[in-house]
Coordinates of C-alpha atoms in Angstrom, one line a residue:
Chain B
X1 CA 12.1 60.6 -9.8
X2 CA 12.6 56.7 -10.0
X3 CA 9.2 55.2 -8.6
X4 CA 9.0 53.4 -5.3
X5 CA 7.3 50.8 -4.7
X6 CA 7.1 49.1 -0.8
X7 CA 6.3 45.6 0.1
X8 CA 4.9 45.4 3.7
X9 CA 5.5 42.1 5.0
X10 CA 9.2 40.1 4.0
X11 CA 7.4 37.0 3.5
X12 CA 6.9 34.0 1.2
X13 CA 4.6 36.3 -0.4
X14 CA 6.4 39.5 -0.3
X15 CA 9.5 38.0 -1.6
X16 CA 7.6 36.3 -4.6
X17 CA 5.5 39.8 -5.3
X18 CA 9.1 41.4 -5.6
X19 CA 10.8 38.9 -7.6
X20 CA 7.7 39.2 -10.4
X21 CA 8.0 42.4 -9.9
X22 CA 11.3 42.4 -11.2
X23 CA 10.3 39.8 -13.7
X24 CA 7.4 42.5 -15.6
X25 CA 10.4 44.7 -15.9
X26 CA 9.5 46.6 -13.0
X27 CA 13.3 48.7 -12.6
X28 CA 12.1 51.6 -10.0
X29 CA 13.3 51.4 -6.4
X30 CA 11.8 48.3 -4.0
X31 CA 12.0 48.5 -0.6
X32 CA 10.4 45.0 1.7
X33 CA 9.8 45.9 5.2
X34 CA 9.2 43.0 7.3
X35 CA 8.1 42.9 11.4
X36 CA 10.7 40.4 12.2
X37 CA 13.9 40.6 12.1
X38 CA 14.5 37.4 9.8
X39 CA 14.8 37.6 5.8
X40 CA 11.8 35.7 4.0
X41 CA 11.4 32.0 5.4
X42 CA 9.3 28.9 5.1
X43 CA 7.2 28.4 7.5
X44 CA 5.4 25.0 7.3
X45 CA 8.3 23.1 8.8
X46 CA 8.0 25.3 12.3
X47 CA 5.4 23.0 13.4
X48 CA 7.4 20.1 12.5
X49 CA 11.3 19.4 11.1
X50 CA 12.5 22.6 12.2
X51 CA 11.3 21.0 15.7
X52 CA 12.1 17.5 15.9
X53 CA 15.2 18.3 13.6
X54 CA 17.0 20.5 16.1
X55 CA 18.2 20.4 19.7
X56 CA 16.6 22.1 22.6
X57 CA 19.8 24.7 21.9
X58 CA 19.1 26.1 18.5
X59 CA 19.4 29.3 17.7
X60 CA 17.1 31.5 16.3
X61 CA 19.9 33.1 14.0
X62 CA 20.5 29.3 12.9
X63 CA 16.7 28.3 12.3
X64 CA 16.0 31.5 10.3
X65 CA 19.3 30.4 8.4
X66 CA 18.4 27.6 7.6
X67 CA 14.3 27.6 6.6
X68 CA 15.4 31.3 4.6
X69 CA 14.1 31.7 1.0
X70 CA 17.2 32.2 -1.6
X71 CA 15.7 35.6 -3.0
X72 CA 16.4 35.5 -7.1
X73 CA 19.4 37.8 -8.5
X74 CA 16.8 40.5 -10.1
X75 CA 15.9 41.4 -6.1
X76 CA 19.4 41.8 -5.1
X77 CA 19.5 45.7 -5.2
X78 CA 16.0 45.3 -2.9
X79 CA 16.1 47.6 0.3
X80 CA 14.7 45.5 3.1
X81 CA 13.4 47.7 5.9
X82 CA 13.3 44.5 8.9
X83 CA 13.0 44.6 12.5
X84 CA 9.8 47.0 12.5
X85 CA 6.5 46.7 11.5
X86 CA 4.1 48.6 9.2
X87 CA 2.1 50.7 12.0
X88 CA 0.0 53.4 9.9
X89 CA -0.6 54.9 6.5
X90 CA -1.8 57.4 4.4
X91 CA -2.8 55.6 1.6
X92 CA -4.1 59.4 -0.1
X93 CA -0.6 60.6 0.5
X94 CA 1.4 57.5 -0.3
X95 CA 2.9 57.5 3.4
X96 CA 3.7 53.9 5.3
X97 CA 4.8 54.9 9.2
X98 CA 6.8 52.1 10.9
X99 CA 7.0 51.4 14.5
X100 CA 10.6 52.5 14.7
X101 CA 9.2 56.2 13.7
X102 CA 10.5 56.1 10.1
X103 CA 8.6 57.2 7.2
X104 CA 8.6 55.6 4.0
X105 CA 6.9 57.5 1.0
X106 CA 5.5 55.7 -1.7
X107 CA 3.9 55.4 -5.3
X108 CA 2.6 51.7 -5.2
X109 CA 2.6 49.5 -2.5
X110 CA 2.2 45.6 -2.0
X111 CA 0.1 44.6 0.6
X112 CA 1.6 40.9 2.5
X113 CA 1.6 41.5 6.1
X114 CA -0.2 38.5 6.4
X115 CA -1.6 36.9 9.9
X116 CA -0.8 36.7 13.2
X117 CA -1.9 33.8 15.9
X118 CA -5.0 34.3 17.9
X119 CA -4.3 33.8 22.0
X120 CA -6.2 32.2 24.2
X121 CA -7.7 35.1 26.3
X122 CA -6.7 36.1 29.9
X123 CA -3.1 37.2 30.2
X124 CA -1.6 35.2 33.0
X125 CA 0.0 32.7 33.4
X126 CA 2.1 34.3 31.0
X127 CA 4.9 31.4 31.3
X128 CA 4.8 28.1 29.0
X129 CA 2.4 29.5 26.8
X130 CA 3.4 29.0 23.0
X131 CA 2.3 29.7 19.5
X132 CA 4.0 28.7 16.2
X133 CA 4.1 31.0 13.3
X134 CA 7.6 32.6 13.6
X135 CA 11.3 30.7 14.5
X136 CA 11.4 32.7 17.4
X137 CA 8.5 30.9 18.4
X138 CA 9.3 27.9 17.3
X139 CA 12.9 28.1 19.2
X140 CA 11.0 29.1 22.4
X141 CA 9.0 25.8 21.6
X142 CA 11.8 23.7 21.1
X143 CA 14.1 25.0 24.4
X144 CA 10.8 23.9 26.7
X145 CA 10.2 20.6 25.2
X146 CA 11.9 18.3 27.8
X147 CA 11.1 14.5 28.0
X148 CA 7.7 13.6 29.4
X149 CA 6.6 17.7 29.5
X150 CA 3.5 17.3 29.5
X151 CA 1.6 19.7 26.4
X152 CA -1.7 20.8 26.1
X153 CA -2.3 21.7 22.7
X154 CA -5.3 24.0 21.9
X155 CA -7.0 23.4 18.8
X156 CA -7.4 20.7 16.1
X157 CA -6.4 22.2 13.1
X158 CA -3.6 21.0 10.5
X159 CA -0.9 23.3 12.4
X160 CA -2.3 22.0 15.9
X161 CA -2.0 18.2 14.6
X162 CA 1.5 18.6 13.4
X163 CA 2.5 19.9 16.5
X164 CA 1.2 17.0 18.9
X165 CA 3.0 14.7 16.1
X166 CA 6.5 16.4 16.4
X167 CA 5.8 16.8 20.2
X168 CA 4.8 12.8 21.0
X169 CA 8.0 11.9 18.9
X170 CA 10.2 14.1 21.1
X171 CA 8.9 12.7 24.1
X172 CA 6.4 14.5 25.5
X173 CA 2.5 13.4 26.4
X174 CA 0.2 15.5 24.3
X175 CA -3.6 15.9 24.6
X176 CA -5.4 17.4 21.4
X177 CA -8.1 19.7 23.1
X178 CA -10.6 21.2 20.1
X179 CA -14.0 23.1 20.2
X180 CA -15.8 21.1 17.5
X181 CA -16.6 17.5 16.7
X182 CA -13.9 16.3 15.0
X183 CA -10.0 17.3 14.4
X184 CA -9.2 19.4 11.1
X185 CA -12.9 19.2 10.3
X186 CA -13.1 22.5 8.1
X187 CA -10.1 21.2 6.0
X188 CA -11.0 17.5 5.4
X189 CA -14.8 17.5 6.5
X190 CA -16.3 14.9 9.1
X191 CA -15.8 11.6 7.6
X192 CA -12.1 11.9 7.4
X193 CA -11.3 14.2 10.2
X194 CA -12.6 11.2 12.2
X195 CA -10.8 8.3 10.5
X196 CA -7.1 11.1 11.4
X197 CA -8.5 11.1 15.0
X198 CA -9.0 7.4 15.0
X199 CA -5.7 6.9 13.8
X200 CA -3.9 9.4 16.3
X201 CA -5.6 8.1 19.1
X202 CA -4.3 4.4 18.3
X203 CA -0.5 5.9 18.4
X204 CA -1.4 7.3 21.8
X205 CA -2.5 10.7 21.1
X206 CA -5.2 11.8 23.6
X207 CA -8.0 14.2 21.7
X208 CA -11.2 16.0 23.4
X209 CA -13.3 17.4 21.1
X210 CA -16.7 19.5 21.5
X211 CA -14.4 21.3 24.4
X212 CA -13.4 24.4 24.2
X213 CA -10.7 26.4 26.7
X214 CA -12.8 28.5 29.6
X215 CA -9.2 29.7 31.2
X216 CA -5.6 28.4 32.1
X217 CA -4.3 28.3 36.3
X218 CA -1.0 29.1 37.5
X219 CA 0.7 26.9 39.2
X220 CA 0.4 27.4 43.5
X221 CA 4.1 28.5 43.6
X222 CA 4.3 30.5 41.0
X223 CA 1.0 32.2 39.3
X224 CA 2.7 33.4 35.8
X225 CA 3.9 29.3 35.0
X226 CA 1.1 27.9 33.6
X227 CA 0.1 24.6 35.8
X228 CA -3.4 23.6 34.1
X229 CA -5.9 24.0 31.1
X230 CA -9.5 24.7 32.7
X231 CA -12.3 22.9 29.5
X232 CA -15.8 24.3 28.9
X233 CA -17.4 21.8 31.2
X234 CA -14.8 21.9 34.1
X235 CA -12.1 19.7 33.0
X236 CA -8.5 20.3 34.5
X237 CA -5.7 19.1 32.4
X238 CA -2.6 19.5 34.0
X239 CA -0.2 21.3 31.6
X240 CA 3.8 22.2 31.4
X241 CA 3.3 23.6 28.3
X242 CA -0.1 25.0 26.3
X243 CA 0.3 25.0 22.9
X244 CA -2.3 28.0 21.5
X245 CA -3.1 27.2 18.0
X246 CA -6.8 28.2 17.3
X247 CA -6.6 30.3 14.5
X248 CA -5.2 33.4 13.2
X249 CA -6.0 37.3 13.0
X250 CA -4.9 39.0 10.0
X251 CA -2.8 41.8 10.4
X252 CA -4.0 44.7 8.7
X253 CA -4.5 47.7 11.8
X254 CA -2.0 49.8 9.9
X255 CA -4.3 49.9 6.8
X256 CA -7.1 51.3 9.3
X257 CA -8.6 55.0 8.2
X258 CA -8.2 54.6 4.9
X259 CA -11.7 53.3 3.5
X260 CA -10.9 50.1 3.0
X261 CA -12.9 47.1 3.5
X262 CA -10.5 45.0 6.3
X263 CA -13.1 42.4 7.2
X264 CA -11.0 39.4 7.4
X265 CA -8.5 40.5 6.0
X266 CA -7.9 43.3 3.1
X267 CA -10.6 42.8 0.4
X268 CA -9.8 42.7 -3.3
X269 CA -10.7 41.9 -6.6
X270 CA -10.0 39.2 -8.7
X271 CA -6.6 40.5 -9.9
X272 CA -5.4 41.1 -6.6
X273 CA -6.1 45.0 -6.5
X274 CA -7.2 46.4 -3.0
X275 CA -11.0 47.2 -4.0
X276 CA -10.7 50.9 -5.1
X277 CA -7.2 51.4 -5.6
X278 CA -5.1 50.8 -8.3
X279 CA -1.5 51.3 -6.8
X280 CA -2.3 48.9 -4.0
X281 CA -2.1 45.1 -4.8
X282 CA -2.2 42.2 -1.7
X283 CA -1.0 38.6 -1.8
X284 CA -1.2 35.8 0.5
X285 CA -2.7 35.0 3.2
X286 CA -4.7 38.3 3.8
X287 CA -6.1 38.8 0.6
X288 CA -9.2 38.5 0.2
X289 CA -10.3 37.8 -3.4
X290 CA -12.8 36.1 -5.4
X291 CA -11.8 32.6 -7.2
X292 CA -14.5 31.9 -10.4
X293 CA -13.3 28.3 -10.0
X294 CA -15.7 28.3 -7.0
X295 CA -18.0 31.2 -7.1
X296 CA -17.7 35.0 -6.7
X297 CA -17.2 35.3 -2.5
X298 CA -14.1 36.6 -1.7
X299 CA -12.2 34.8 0.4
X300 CA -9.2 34.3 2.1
X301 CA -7.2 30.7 1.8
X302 CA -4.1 29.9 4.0
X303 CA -3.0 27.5 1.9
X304 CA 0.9 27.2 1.5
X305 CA 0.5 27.6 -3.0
X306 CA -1.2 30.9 -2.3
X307 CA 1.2 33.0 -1.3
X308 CA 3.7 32.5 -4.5
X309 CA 0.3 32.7 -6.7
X310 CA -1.6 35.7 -5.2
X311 CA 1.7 37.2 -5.2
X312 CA 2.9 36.9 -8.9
X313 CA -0.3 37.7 -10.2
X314 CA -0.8 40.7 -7.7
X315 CA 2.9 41.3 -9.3
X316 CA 1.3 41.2 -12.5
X317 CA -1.8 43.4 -11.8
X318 CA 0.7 46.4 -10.2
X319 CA 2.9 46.2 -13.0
X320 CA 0.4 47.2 -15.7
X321 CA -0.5 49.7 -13.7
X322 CA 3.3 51.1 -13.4
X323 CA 3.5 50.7 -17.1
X324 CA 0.4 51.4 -18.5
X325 CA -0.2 48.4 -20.7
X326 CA -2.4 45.2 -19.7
X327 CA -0.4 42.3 -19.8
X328 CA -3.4 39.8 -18.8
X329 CA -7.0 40.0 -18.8
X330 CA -7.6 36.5 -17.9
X331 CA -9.7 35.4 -14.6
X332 CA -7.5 34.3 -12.0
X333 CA -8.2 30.7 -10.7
X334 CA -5.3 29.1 -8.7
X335 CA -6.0 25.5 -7.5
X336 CA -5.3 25.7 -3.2
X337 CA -2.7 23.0 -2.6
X338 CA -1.1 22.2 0.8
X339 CA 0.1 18.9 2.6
X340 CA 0.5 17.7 6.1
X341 CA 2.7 15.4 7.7
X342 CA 1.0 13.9 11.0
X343 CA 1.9 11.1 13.0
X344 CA 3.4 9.2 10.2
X345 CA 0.8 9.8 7.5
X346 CA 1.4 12.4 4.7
X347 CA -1.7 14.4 3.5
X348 CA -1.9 16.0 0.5
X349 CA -4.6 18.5 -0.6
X350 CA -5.9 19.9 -3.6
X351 CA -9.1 22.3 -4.0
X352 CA -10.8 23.5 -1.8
X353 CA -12.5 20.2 0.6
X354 CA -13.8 23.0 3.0
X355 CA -16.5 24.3 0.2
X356 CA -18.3 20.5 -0.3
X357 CA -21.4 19.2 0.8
X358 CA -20.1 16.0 0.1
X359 CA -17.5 13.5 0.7
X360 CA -16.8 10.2 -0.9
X361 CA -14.1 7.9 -0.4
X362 CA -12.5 7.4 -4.2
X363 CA -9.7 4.7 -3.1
X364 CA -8.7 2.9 0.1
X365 CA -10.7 2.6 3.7
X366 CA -11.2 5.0 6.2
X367 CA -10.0 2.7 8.9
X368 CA -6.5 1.6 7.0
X369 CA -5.3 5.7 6.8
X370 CA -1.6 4.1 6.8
X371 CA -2.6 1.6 3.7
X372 CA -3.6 5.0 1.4
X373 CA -7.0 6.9 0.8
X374 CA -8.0 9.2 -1.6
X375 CA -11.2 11.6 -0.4
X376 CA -12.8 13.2 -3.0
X377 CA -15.4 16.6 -2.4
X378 CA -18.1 17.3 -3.9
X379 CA -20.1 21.2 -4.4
X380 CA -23.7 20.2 -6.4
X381 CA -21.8 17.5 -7.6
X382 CA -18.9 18.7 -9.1
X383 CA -16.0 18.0 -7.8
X384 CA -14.3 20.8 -5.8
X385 CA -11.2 19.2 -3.4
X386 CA -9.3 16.0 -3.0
X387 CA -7.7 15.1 0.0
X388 CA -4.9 11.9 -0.8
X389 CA -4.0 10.0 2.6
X390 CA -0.4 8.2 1.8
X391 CA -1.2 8.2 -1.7
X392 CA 2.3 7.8 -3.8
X393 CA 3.5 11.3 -4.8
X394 CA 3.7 9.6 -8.3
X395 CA -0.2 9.4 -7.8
X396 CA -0.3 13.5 -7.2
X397 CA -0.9 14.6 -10.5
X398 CA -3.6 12.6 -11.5
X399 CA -5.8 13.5 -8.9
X400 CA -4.7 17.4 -9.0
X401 CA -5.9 17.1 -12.6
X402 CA -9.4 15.7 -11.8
X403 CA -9.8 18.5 -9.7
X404 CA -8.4 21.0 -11.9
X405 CA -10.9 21.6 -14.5
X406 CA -12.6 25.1 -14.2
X407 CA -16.4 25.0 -14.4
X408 CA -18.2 26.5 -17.7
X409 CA -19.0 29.4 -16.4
X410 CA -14.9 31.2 -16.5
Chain D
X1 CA 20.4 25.5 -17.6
X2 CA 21.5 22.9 -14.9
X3 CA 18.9 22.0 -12.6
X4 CA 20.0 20.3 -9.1
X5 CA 18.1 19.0 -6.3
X6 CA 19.4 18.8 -3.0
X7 CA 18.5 15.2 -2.7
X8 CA 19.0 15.6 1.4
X9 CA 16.4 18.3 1.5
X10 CA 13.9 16.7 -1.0
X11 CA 11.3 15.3 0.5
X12 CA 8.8 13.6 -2.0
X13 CA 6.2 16.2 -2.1
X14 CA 6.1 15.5 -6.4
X15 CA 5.2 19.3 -6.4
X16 CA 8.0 19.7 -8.9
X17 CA 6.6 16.8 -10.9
X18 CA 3.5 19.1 -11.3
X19 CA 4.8 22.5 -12.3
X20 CA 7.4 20.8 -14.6
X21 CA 6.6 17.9 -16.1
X22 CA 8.9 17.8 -19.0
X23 CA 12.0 18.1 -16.7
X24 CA 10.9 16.3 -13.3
X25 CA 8.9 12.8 -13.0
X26 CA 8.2 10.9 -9.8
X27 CA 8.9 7.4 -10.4
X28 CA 7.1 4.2 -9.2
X29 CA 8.6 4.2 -6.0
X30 CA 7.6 8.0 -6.0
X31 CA 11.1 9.1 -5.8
X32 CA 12.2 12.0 -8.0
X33 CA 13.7 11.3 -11.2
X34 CA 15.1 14.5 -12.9
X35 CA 17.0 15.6 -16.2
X36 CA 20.0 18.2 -15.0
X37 CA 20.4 19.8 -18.6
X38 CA 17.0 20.9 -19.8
X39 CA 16.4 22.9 -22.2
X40 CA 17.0 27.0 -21.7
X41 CA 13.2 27.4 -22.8
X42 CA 12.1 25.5 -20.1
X43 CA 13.1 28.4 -17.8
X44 CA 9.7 29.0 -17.0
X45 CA 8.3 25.6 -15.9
X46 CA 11.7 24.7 -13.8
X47 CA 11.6 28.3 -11.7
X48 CA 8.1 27.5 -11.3
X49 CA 8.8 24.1 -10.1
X50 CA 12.0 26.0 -7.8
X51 CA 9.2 28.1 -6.0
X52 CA 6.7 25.9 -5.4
X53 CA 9.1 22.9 -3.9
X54 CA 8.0 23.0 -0.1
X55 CA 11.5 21.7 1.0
X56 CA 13.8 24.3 -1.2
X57 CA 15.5 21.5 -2.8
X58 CA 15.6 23.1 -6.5
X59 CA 18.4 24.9 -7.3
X60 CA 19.1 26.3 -11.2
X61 CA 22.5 27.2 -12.3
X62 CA 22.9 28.9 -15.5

């Protein structure tokens, strides 16, 4: 019998984990299943082209069209199983039960099903509250975003920034509202996540920080339309529309029962092999796995690089297990990379900023963001991130380079 | 191969310029500069460059 092997999740990094696949000379049967109804698609412009490039009126059949992946040739016999999510399994008996009832059988499987948004607790007002991960959310988004609307948007995060950008440049009036000091602290640390709110501020942006959400009031007319945003310290912020963006949950409930370690997501090792099983590999943003270009705790990056890499090498690691030959032995060390474009500036990040004790600006001033900076992060001194502020893309590979270099130990 | 960027989709991110050097090249003004006929053993580098452009841009035609 030809082998199966099932991706679970149609995403960046299940498409990629199919195509290398493909590429190791992988020639049994693939099937992708995928939640949504939507082929592969890139996600980073939901929170801002795919908004401010589209009327209130697009479609969500147009949006996926347009932000879809073009899957390479060697996939084009791929079964894709969409619509219905991954629900249980039997990893002992090679069983993956969907939600529609069907049940696909399996000799190797691809972990992908990457995250979901967390939600602001309570469950009314139920009206004019929005995430963005999916283009169904992001058309939802886009059909309430009327001049002036006002928009509350609920943490300060990279996705949570883009958003009040696109939303002030379609007209609406945004406050930023985010539990800790500073905006986007974990990804570019104190000194600049100040100097970004400093700058947002000055083109009108309002930002609370230290404040978290206590609950959200329905309006007096009608309780399930959200009227106002309640802070920690009593605060009402009237509201048309809450944006929710405080983080994510990782979706692995259907992997639950079999033994495996799903603290924050689905733990592995450094080749991308679920800890404890061979035929089950994971890629992108729920794998957890250790990187020896920073030390040996597994963690999980949502960086936009990682799915393609965790994928290709977890494409890799399954492969020589189909085959029965080792194609690599070598540590796996992918440099994070992922940009932002807020409010006019355009960041770039390589490395991981979020490990460092220390900060230093390397070029420019942190109160001239628009004139170019270059941030530079130091672990014990060595250099472990760079965060480049309007720095020329020409610029870009210099300063990936200086980060690049693995430390003795690999 | 031929390589072509949709130059209405590119959007500067020089992430090609990184995964491919011999074939793409952001210039002083950091706008892409690319050579359309590399070489058929650059296949590697170019798809490589293809997947990891955030706007999509890369196509290869062989």
């Amino acid at each position: 019998m030809r082998p199966q092997v099932v991706v679970v999740g149609a995403s960046l990094a299940g498409l990629r984990a199919a195509e290398q696949l493909r590429a190791q000379g992988y020639a049994g049967d693939l099937t992708i299943v995928g939640a949504e109804k939507h082929k592969p698609y890139n996600r980073p412009p939901l929170s801002k082209e795919a908004l401010s490039g589209h009327g209130p009126d697009v479609t969500v059949e147009a949006l996926s069209a347009s932000l879809a992946f073009r899957p390479k040739s060697s996939i084009a016999d791929v079964r894709w199983q969409l619509g219905s999510p991954a629900v249980s399994s039997d990893l002992a008996e090679g069983l993956l039960s969907l939600a529609n009832g069907q049940v696909l059988a399996f000799d190797a499987l691809v972990v992908a099903t990457g995250l979901r948004p967390r939600r602001l607790l309570g469950d009314t007002p139920t009206r004019g509250r929005h995430v963005v991960r999916t283009v169904d959310d992001a058309v939802s988004l886009r059909a309430a975003l009327v001049p002036a609307v006002r928009a509350v948007v609920v943490g300060g995060g990279f996705i949570g920034c883009e958003v009040a950008s696109t939303l002030t440049s379609l007209g609406a009036r945004v406050t930023v509202v985010e539990p800790l000091p500073v905006p986007m602290l974990r990804g570019v640390g104190a000194e600049l996540g100040a100097a970004l709110r400093a700058h947002h501020e000055h083109t009108g942006l309002q930002v609370i920080t230290g404040q978290g959400v206590s609950r959200l009031i329905g309006a007096t007319e009608d309780a399930e339309q959200v009227a106002a945003v309640v802070l920690d310290d009593g605060t009402e912020l009237a509201a048309d529309l809450v944006i929710e963006s405080i983080g994510s949950h990782p979706n692995t409930e259907w992997l639950q029962g079999n033994g495996l370690d799903l603290t924050d997501g689905v733990l592995c090792d450094n080749q991308l092999r679920v800890e404890g099983r061979a035929e089950i590999v994971a890629a992108g943003d729920i794998a957890r796995f250790p990187n020896p270009r920073f030390d040996d705790i597994a963690r999980r990056v949502e960086h936009w690089n990682m799915p393609g890499e965790t994928a290709k090498r977890a494409a890799v690691t399954l492969a020589d297990h189909l085959s029965g030959h080792a194609t690599t032995t070598d540590p796996f060390t992918p440099l994070p990379a992922f940009w932002s474009d807020q409010f006019g500036l355009r960041l770039q990040s390589f490395g991981s900023p979020g490990l460092a004790d220390t900060a230093v600006v390397e070029h420019g001033a942190l109160d001239d963001l628009d004139g170019g900076l270059v941030m530079a992060y130091l672990r014990k001194d060595r250099l472990v991130g760079a965060v480049l502020v309007n720095v020329p893309a020409s610029e870009y590979r210099r300063y990936r380079d200086a980060v690049a270099p693995l430390p003795l130990a690999v | 191969m031929k390589v072509r960027v949709d130059m209405t989709m590119c959007e500067d991110h020089g992430q090609c310029a990184i995964a491919a050097p011999d074939v793409f090249r952001m210039n002083d003004e950091s706008k892409l500069e690319y050579d359309p006929n590399p070489d058929d053993s650059l296949l590697a580098e170019v798809e490589e460059a293809a997947d990891v452009c955030p706007a999509q841009a890369i196509f290869i035609e062989d």
